[in-house]
PDB file of C-alpha atoms in Angstrom:
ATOM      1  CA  UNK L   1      12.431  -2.376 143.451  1.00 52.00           C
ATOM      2  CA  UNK L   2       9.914  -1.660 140.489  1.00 58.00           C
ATOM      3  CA  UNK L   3       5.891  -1.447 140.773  1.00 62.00           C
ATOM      4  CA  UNK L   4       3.235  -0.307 138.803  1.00 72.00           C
ATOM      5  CA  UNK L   5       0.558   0.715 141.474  1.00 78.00           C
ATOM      6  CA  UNK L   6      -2.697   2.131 140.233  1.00 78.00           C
ATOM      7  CA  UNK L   7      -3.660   4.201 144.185  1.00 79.00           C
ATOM      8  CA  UNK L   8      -6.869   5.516 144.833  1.00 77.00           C
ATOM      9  CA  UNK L   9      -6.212   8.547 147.287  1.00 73.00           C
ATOM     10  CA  UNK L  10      -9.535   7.578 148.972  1.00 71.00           C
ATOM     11  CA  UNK L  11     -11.479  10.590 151.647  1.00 68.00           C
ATOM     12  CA  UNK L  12     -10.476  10.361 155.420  1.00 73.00           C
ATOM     13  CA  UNK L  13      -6.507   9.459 154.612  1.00 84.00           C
ATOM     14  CA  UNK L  14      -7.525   6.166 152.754  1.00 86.00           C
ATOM     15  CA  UNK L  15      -5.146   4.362 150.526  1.00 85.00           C
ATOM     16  CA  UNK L  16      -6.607   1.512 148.021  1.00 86.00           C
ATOM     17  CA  UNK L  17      -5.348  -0.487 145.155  1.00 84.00           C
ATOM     18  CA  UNK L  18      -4.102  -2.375 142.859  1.00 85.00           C
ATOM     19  CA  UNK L  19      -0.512  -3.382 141.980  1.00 81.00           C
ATOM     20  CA  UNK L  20       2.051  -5.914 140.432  1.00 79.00           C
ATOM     21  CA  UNK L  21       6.150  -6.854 140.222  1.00 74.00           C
ATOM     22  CA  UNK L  22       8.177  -9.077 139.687  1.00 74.00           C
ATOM     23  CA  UNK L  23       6.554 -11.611 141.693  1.00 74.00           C
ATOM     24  CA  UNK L  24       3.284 -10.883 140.919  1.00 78.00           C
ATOM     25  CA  UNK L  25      -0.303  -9.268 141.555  1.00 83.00           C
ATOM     26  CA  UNK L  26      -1.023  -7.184 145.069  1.00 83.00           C
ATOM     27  CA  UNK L  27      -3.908  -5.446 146.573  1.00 87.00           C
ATOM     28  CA  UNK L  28      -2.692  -1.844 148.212  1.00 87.00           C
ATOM     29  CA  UNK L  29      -3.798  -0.711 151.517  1.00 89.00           C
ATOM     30  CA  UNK L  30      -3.147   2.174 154.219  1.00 90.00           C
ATOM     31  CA  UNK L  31      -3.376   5.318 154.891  1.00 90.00           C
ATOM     32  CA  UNK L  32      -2.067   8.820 153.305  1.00 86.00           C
ATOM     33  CA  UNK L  33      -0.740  12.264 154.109  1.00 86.00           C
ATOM     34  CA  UNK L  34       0.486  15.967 152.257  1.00 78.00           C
ATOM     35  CA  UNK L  35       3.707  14.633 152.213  1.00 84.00           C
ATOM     36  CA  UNK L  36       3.874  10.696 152.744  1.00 89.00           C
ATOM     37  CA  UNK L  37       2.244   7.206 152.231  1.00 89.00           C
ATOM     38  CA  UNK L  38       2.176   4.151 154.257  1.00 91.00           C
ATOM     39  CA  UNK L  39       0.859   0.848 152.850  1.00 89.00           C
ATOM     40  CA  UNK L  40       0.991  -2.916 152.929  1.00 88.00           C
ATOM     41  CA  UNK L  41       1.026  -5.040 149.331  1.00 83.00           C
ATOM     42  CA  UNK L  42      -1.126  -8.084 150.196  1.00 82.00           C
ATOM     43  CA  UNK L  43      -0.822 -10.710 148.044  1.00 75.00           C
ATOM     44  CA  UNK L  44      -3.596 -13.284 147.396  1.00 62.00           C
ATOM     45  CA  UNK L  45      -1.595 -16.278 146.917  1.00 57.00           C
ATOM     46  CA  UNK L  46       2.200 -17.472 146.181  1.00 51.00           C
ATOM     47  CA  UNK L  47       3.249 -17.267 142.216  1.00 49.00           C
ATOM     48  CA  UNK L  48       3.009 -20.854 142.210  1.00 51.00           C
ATOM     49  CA  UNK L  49      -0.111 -21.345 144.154  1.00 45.00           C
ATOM     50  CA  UNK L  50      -0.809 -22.367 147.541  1.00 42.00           C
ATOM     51  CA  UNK L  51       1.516 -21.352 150.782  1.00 41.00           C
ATOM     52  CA  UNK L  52       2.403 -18.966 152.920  1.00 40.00           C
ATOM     53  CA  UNK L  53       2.961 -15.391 150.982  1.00 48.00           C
ATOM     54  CA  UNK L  54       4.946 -13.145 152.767  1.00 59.00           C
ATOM     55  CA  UNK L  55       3.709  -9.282 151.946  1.00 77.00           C
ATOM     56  CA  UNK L  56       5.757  -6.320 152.237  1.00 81.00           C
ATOM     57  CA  UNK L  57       5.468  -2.995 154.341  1.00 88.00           C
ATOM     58  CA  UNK L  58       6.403   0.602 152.444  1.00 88.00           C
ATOM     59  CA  UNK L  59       7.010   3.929 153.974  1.00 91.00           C
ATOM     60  CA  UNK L  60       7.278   6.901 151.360  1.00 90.00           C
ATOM     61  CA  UNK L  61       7.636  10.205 150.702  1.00 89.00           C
ATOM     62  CA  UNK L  62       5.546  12.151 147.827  1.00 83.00           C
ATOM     63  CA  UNK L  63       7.366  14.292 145.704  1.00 76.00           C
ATOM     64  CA  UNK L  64       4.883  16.568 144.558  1.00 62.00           C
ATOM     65  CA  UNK L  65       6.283  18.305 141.548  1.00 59.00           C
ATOM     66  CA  UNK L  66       6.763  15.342 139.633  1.00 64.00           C
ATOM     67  CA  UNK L  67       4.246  13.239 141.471  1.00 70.00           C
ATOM     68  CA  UNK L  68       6.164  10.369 142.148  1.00 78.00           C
ATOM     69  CA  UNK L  69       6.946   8.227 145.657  1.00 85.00           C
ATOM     70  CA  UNK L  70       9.792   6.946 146.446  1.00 85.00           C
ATOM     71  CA  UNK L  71      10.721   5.224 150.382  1.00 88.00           C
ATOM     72  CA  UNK L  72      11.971   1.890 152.165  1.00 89.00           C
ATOM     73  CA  UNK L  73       9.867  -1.416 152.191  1.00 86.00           C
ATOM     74  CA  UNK L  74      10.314  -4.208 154.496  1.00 86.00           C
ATOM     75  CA  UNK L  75       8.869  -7.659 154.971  1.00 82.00           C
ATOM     76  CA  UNK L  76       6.401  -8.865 157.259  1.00 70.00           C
ATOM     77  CA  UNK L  77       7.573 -11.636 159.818  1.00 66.00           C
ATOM     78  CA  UNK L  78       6.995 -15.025 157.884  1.00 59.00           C
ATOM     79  CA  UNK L  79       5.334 -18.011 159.638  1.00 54.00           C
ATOM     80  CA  UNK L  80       8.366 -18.685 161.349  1.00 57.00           C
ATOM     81  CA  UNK L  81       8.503 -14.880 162.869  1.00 60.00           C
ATOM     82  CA  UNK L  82      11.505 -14.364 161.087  1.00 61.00           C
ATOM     83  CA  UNK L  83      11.916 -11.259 159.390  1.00 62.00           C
ATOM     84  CA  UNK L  84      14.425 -10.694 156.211  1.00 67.00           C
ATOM     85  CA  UNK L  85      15.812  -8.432 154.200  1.00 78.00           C
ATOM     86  CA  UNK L  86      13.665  -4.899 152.866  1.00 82.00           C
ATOM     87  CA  UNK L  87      15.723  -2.158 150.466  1.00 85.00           C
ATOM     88  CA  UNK L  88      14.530   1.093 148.728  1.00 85.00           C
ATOM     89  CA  UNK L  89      11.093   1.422 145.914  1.00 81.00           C
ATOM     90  CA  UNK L  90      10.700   3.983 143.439  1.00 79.00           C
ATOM     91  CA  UNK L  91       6.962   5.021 142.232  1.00 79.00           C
ATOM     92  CA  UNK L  92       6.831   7.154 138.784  1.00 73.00           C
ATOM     93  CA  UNK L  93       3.455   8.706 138.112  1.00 71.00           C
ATOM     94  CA  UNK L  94       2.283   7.533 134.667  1.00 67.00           C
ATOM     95  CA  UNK L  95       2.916  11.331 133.241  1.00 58.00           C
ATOM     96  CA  UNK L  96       6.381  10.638 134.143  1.00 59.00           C
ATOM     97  CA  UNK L  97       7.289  10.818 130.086  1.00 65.00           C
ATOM     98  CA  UNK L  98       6.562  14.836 130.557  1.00 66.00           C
ATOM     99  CA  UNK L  99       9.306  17.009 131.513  1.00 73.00           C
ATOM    100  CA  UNK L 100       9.690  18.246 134.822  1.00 75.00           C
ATOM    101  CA  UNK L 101      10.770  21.750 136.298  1.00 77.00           C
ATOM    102  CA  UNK L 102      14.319  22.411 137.870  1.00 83.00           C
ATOM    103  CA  UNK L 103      13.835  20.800 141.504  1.00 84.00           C
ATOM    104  CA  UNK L 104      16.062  20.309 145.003  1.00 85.00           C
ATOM    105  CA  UNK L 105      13.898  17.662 146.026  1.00 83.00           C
ATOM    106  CA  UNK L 106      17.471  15.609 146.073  1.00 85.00           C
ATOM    107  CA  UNK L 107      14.626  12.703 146.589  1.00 81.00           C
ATOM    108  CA  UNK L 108      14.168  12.617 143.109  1.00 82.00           C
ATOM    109  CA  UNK L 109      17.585  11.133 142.539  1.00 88.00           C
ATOM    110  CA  UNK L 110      16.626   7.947 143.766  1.00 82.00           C
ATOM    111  CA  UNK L 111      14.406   7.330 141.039  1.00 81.00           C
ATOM    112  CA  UNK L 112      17.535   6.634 139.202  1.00 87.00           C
ATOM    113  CA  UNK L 113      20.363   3.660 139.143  1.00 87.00           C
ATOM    114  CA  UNK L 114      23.732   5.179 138.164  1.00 93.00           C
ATOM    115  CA  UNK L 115      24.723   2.570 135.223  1.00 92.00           C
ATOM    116  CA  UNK L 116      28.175   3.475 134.338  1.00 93.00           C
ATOM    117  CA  UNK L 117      29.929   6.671 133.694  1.00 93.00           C
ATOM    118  CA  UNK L 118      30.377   7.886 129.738  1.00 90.00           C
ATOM    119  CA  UNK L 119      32.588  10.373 130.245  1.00 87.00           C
ATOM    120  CA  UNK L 120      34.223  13.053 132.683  1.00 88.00           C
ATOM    121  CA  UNK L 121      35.027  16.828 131.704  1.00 85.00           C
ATOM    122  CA  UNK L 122      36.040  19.936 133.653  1.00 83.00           C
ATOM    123  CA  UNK L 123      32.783  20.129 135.456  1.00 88.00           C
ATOM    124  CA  UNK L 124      31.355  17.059 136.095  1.00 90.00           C
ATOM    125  CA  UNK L 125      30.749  13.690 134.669  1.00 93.00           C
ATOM    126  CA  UNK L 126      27.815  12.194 132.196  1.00 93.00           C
ATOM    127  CA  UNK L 127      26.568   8.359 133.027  1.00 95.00           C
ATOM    128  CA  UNK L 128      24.500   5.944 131.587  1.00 94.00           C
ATOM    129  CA  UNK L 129      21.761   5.765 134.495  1.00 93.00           C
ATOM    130  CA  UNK L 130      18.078   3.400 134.476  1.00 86.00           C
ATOM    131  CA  UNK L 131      14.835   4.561 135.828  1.00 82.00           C
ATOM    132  CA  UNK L 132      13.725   2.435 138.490  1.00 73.00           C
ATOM    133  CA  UNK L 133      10.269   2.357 137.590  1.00 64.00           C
ATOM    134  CA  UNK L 134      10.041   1.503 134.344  1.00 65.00           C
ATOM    135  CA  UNK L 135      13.498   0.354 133.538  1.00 71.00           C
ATOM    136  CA  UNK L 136      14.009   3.171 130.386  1.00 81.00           C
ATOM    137  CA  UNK L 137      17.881   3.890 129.880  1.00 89.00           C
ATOM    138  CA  UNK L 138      18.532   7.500 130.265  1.00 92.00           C
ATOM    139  CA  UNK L 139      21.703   9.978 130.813  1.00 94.00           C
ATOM    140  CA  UNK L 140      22.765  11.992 133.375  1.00 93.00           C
ATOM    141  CA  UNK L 141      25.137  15.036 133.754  1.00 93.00           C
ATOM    142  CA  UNK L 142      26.419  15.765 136.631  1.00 94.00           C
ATOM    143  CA  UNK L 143      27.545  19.105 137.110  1.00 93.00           C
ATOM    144  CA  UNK L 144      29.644  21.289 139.509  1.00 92.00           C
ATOM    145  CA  UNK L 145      28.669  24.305 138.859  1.00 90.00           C
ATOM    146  CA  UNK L 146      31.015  26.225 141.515  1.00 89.00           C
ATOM    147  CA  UNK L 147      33.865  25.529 138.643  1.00 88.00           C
ATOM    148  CA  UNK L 148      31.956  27.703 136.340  1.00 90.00           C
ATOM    149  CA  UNK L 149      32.198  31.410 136.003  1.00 91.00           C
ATOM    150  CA  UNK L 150      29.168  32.999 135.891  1.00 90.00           C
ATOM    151  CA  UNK L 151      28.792  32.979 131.976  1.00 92.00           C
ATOM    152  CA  UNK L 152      29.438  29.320 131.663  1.00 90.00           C
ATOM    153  CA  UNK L 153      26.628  29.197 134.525  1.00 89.00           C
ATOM    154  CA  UNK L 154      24.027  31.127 132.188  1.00 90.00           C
ATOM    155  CA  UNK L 155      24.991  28.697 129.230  1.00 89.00           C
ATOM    156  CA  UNK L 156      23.604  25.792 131.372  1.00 88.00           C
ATOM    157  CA  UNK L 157      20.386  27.367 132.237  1.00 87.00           C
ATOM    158  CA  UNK L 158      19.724  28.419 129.137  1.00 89.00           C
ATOM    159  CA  UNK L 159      20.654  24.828 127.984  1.00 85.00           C
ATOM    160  CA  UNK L 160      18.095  23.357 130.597  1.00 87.00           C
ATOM    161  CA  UNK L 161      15.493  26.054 129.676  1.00 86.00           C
ATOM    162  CA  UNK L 162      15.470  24.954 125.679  1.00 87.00           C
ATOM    163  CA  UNK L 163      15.363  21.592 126.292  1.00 86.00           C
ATOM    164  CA  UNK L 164      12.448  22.079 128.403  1.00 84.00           C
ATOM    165  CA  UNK L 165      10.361  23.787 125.535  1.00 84.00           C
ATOM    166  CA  UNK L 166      11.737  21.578 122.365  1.00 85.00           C
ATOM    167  CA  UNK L 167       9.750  18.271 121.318  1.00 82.00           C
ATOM    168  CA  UNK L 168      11.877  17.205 118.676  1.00 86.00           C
ATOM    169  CA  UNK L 169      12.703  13.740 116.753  1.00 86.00           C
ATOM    170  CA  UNK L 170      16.370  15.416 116.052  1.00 86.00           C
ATOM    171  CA  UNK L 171      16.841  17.022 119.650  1.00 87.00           C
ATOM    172  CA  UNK L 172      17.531  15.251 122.435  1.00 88.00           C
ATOM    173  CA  UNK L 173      14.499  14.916 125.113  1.00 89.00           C
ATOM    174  CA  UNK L 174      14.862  16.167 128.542  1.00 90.00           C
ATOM    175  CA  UNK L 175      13.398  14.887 131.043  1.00 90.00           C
ATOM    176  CA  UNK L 176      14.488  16.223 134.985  1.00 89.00           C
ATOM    177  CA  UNK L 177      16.904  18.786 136.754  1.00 91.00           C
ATOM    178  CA  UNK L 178      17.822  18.000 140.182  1.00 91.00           C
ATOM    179  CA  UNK L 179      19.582  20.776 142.165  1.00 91.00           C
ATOM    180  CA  UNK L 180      21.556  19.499 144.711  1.00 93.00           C
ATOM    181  CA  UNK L 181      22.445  22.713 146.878  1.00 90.00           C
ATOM    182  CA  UNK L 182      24.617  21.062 149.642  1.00 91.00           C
ATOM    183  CA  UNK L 183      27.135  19.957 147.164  1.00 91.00           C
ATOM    184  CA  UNK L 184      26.813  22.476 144.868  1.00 91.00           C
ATOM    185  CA  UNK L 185      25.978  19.805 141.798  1.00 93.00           C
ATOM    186  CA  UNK L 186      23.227  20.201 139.130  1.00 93.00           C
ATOM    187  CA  UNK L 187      21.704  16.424 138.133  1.00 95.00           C
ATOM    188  CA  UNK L 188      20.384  17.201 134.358  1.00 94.00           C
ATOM    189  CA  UNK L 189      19.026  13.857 133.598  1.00 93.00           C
ATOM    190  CA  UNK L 190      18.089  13.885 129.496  1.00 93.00           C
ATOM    191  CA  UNK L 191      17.336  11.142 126.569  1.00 91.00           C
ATOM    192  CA  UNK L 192      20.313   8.244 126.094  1.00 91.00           C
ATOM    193  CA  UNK L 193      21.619   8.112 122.574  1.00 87.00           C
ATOM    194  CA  UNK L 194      23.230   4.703 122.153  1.00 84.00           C
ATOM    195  CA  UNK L 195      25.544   5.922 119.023  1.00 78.00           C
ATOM    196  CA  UNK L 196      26.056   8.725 120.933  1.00 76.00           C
ATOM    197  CA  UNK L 197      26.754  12.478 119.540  1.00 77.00           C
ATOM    198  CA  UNK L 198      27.694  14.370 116.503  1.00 79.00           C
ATOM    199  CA  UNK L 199      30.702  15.394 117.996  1.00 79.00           C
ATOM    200  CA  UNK L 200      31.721  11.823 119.315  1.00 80.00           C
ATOM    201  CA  UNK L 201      31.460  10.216 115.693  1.00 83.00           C
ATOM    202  CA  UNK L 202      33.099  13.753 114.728  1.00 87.00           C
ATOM    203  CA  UNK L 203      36.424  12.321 116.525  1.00 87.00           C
ATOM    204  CA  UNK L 204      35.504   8.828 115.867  1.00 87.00           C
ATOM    205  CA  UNK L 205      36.172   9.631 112.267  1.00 90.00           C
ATOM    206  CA  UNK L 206      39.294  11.773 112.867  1.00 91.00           C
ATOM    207  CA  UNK L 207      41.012   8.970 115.185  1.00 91.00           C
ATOM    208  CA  UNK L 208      40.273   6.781 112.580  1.00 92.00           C
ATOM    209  CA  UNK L 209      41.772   9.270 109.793  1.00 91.00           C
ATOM    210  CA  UNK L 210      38.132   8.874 107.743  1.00 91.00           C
ATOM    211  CA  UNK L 211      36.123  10.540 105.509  1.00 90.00           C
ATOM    212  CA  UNK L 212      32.344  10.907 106.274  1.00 88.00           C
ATOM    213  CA  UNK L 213      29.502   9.652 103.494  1.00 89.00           C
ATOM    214  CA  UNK L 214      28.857  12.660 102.038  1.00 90.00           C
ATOM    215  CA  UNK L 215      24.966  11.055 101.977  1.00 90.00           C
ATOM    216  CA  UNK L 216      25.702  11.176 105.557  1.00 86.00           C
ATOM    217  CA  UNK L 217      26.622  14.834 106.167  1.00 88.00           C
ATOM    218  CA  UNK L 218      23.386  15.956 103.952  1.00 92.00           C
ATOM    219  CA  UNK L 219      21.008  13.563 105.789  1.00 89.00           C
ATOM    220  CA  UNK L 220      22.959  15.055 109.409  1.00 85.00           C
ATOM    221  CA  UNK L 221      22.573  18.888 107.960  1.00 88.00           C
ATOM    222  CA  UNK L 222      18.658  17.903 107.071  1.00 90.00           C
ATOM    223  CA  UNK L 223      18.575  17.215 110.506  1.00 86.00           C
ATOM    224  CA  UNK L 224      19.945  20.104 112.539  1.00 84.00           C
ATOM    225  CA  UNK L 225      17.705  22.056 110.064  1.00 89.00           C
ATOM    226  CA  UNK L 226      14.830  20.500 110.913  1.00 87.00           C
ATOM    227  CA  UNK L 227      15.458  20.819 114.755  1.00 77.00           C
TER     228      UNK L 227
END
């Protein structure tokens, strides 16, 4: 379920705001701790005007190191005193473009809906994946790392680390690491490049028993210069 929630963490455990979704405008109320939220989306009227509006109960968690909140929601009983369906919301803080530090707040994951895969090696698998929030189309590799020998495991972090520190048009933007200790998986979730890589269009080209532009290799080496 996506919002956009503007909260005003309010003195003595007070929660206040503004939101909107899919169905429309909402004033936020509750109350607030360290660790979690609970609030009630209170709509003023139906999208079309007039009737009953049926508003929606959340219970969340705060994930402090990238500031986001993700939980269950459920409806209220309607004017019948039936109750229906809830399911699962996702909050990003409105930094959430910056990039965040290794975390096993497993938590985080959920901000994410798993697409389709792209492709599966030795150790792990890369999928297409969506942010809840905010809908943007991002990648994720998941990775075993118990199938890696302890250089291959210094490669990675050393991948992660770099990526962390580069803001570059020609380098591909990272975003989150999610450690996932119990199953011994590393989430690396980074920028989605719809043509994909150099070394997919590498073997595009071969399979197809091609010759690159040369325009195209000197515009590709400008490039990986510039990065």
């Amino acid at each position: 379920l996506a919002l956009k929630i503007r909260f005003n963490f309010a003195v003595g455990d007070l929660l206040e705001g503004q939101g909107k979704d899919a169905q429309g405008d909402f004033i936020v109320s509750g109350h607030y701790t360290t660790t979690e939220v609970h609030f009630v989306c209170v709509r003023a009227s139906s999208p079309g005007g007039g009737g009953f509006v049926q508003n929606r109960l959340y219970t969340g968690t705060r994930h402090l190191e990238d500031m986001s909140i993700s939980g269950r929601w459920a409806p209220e009983a309607d004017q019948f005193g039936q109750v229906g369906q809830g399911g699962e919301f996702a909050i990003a803080h409105e930094d959430s473009e910056r990039r965040f530090a290794p975390s096993y707040d497993v938590l985080r994951l959920k901000l994410y809906f798993v697409m389709e895969r792209l492709a599966t090696g030795g150790f792990g698998t890369v999928s297409r994946v969506q942010r809840v929030v905010d809908g943007k189309i991002l990648v994720w590799k998941e990775l075993n790392y118990t199938r890696m020998n302890k250089k291959e495991r210094r490669m990675m972090i050393t991948e992660v680390n770099i990526l962390r520190e580069i803001e570059h048009q020609h380098v591909v933007k990272y975003y989150d690491t999610v450690i996932v200790k119990e199953q011994q998986k590393i989430f690396i979730i980074i920028q989605h490049c719809p043509r994909g890589d150099v070394g997919a269009m590498i073997e595009l080209y071969k399979r197809r028993k091609k010759r690159m532009d040369e325009g195209f290799l000197w515009q590709g080496l400008k490039q990986i210069l510039l990065a």
